[in-house]
mmCIF file of C-alpha atoms in Angstrom:
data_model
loop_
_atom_site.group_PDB
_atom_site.id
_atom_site.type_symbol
_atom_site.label_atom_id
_atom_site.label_comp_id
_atom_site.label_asym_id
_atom_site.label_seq_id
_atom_site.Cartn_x
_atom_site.Cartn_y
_atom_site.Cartn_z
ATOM 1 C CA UNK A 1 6.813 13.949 38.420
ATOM 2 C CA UNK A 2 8.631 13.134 35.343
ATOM 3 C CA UNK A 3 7.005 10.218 34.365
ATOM 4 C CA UNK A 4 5.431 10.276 30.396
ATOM 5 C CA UNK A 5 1.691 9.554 29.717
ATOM 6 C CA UNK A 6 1.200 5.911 29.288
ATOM 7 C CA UNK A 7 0.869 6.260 25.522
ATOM 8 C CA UNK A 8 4.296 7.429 24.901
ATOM 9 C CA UNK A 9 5.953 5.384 27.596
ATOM 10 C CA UNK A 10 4.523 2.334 25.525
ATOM 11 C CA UNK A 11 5.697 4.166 22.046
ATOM 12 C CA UNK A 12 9.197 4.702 23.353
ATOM 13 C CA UNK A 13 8.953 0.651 24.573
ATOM 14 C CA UNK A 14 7.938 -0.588 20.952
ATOM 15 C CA UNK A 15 10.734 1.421 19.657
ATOM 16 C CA UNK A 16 13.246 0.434 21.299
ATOM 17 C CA UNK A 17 12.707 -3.316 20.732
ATOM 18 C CA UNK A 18 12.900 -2.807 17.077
ATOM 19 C CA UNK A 19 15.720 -0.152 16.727
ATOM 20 C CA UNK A 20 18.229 -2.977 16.887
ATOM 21 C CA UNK A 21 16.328 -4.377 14.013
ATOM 22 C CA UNK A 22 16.444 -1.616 12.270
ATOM 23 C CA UNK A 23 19.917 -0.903 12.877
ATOM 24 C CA UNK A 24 20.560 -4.226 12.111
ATOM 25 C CA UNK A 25 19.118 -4.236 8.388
ATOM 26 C CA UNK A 26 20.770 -0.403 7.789
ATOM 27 C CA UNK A 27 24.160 -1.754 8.364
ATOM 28 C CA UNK A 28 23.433 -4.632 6.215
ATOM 29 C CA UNK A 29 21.511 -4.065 3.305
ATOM 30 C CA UNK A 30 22.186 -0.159 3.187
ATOM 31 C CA UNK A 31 18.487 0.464 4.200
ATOM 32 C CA UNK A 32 17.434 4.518 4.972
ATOM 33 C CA UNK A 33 16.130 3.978 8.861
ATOM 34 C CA UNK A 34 12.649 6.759 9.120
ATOM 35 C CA UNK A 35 11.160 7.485 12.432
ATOM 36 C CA UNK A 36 7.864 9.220 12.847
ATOM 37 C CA UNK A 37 5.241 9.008 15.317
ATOM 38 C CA UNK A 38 6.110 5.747 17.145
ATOM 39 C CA UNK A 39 6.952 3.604 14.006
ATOM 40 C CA UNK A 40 10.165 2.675 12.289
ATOM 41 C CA UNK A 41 9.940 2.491 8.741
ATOM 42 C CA UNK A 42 13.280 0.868 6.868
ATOM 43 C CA UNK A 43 13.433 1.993 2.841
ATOM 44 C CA UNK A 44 14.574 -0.551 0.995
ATOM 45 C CA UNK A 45 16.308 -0.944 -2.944
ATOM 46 C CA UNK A 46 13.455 -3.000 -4.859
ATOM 47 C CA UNK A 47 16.826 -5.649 -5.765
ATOM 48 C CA UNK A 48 17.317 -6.515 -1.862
ATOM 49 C CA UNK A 49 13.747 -7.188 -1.025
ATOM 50 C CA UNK A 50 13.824 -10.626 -0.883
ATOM 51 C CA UNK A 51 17.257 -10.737 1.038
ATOM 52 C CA UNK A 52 15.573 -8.240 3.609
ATOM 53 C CA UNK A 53 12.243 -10.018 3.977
ATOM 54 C CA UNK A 54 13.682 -13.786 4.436
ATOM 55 C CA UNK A 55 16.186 -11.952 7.124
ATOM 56 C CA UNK A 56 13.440 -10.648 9.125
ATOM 57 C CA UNK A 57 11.175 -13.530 9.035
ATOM 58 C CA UNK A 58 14.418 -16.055 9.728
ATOM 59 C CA UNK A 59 16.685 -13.664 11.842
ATOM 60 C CA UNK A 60 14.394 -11.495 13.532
ATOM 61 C CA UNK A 61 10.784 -13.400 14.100
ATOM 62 C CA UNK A 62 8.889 -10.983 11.729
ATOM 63 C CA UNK A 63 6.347 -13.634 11.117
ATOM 64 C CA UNK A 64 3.575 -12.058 9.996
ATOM 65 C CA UNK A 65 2.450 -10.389 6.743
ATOM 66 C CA UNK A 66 -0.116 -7.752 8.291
ATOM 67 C CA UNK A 67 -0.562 -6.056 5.099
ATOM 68 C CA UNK A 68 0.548 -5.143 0.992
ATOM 69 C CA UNK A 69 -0.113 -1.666 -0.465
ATOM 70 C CA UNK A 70 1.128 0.813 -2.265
ATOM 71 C CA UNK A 71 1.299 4.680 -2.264
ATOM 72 C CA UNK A 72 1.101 7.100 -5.352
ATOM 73 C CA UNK A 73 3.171 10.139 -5.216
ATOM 74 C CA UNK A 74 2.759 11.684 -8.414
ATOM 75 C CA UNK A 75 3.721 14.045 -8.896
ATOM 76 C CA UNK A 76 5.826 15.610 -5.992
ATOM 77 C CA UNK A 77 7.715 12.838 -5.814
ATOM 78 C CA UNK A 78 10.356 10.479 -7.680
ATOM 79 C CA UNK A 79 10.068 7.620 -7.635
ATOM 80 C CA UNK A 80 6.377 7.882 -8.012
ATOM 81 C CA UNK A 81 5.652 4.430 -5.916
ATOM 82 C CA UNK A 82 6.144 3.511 -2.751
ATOM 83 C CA UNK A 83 5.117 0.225 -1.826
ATOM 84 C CA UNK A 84 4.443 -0.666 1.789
ATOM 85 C CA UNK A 85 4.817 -3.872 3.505
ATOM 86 C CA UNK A 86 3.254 -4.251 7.584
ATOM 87 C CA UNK A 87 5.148 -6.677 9.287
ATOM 88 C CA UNK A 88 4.661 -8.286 12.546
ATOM 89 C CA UNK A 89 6.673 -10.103 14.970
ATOM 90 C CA UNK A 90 4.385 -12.368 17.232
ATOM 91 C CA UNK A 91 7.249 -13.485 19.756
ATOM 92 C CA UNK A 92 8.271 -9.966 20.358
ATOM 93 C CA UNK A 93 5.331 -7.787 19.975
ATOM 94 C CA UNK A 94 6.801 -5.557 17.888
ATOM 95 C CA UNK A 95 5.495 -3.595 14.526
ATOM 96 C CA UNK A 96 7.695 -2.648 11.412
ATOM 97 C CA UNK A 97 6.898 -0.746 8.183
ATOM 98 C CA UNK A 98 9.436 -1.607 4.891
ATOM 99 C CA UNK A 99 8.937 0.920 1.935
ATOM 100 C CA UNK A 100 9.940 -0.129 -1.300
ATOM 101 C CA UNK A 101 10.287 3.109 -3.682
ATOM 102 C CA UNK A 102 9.759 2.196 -7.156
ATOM 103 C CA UNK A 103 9.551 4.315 -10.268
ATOM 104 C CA UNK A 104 6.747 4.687 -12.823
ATOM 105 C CA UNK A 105 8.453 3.543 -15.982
ATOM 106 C CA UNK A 106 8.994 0.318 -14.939
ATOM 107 C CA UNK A 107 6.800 -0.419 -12.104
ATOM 108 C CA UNK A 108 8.476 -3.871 -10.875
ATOM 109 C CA UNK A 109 8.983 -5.407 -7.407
ATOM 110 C CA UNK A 110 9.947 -9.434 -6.370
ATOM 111 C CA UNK A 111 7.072 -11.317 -4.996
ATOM 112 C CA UNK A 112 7.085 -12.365 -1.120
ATOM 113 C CA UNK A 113 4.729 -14.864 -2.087
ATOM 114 C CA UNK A 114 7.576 -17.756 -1.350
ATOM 115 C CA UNK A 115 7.901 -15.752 2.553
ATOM 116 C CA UNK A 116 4.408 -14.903 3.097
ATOM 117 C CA UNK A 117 2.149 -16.654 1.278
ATOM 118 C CA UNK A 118 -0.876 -14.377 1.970
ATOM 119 C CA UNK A 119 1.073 -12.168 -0.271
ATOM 120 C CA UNK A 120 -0.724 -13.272 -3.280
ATOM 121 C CA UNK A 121 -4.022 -11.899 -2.639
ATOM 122 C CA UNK A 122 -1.909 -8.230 -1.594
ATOM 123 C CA UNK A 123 0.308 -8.035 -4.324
ATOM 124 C CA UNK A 124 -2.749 -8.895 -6.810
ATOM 125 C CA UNK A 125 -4.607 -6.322 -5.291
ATOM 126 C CA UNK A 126 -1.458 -3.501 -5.756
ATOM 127 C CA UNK A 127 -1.169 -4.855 -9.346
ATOM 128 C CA UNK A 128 -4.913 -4.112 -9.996
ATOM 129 C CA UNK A 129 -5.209 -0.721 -8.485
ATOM 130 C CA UNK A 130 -1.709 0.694 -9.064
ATOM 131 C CA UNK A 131 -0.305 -1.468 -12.200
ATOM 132 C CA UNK A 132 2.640 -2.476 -10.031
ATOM 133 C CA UNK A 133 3.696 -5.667 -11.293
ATOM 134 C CA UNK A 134 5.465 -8.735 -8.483
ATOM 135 C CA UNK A 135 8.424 -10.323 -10.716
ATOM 136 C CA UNK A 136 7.778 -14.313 -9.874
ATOM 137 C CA UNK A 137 4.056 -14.044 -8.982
ATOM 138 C CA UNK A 138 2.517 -17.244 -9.252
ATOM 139 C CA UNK A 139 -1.039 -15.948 -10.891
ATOM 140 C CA UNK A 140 -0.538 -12.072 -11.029
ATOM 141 C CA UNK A 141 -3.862 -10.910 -12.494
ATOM 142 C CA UNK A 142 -6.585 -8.691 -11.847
ATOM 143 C CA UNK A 143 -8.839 -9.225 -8.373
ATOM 144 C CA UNK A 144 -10.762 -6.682 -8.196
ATOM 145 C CA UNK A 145 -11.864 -5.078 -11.486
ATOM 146 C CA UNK A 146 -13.065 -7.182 -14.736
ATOM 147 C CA UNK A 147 -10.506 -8.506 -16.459
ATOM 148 C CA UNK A 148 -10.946 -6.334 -19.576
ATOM 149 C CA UNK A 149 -11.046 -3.064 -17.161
ATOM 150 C CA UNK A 150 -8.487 -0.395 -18.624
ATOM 151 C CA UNK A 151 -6.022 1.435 -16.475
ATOM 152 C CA UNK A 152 -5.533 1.480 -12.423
ATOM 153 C CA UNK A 153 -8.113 3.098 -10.835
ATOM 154 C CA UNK A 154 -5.786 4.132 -7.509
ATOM 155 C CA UNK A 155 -3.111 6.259 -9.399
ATOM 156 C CA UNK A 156 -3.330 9.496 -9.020
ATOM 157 C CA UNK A 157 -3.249 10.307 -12.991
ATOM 158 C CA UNK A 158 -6.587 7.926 -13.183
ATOM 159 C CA UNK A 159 -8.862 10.092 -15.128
ATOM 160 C CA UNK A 160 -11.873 10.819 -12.590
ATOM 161 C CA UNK A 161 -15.796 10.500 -13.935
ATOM 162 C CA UNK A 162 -18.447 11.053 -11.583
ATOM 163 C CA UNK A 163 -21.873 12.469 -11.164
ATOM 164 C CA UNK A 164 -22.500 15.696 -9.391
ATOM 165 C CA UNK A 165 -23.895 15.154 -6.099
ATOM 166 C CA UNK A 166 -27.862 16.438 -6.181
ATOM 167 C CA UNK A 167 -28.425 19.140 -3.178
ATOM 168 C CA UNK A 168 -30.675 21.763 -2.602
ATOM 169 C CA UNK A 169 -29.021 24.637 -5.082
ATOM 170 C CA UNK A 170 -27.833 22.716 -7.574
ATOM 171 C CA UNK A 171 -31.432 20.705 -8.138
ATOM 172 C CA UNK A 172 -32.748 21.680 -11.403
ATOM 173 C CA UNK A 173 -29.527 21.882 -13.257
ATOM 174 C CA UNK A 174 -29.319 18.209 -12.228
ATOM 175 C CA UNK A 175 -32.933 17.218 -12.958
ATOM 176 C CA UNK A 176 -32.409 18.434 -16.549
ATOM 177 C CA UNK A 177 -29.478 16.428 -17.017
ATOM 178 C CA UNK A 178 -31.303 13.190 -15.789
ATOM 179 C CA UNK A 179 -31.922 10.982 -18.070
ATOM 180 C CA UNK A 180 -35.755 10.064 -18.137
ATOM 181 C CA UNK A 181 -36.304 6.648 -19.681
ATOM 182 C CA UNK A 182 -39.466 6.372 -21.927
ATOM 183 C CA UNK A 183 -42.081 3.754 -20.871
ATOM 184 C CA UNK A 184 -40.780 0.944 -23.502
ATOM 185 C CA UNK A 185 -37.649 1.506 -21.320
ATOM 186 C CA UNK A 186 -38.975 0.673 -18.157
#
């Protein structure tokens, strides 16, 4: 009885239909190849992005945009940004991850918009929350948070206000602290 579980069987299938891609794109564009619990993620230089996304919509039926974010790795890690496109083949089934690492002096990255065009709403999102900006962007501006809203709210330098959470041992520091509006208030 050698056989795997079904679950693995299935991971094993999914990788092997996209390791050619994968292969394909490191030999290529130069692209780092990652592995790790059933998915195949391809790093990619932020100046071959658009070369690498036209080739796997064109070449390699990666159709679909499934999703745009980023990742903050401040501060174990440089580059500080990482962001992370979902792609999608419908003909083949098949799932890939591309990572584009990109540094927090210059946070810059080419739009997809002319590949995907549901990238707009993503990469305004990324903008918003991380301050990446998408070089080519047709209306890159803030979607989320009011236009006048200071900083990016996802980075993990954001400086953090919040109120204490009221519980049983900590209830009269935070009834003192509560502000009690006066009746002209009300």
């Amino acid at each position: 009885m050698d056989e795997k579980p079904r679950t693995e069987q299935s991971k094993d299938v999914l990788i092997a239909s996209v390791r050619p891609v994968a292969d394909a794109i490191r030999e290529r564009f130069g692209a780092a190849v990652n592995e790790f619990r059933g998915e195949i993620s391809l790093v990619v230089a932020p100046g071959q992005l658009q070369e690498v996304v036209r080739t796997l919509r064109d070449e390699f039926a990666f159709d679909f945009l499934s999703s745009l974010t980023a990742s903050d790795y401040w501060p174990e890690l440089e580059p500080r940004f990482h962001v992370v496109y979902q792609l999608y083949s419908h003909p083949h089934n098949a799932r890939l991850c591309l990572r584009i690492p990109v540094n927090d002096r210059s946070p810059v990255v080419p739009t997809v918009e002319s590949v995907w065009p549901v990238a707009n709403w993503h990469e305004r999102e990324v903008f918003d929350m991380f301050g990446i900006r998408f070089e080519g962007h047709s209306d890159l501006r803030r979607i989320l948070m009011p236009y006048d809203w200071e900083g990016h709210p996802l980075r993990k330098d954001y400086p953090l206000g919040y109120e204490e959470p009221q519980f049983t041992f900590n209830f009269e520091d935070i009834q003192i602290r509560k502000h009690r509006g006066r009746y002209e208030e009300a």
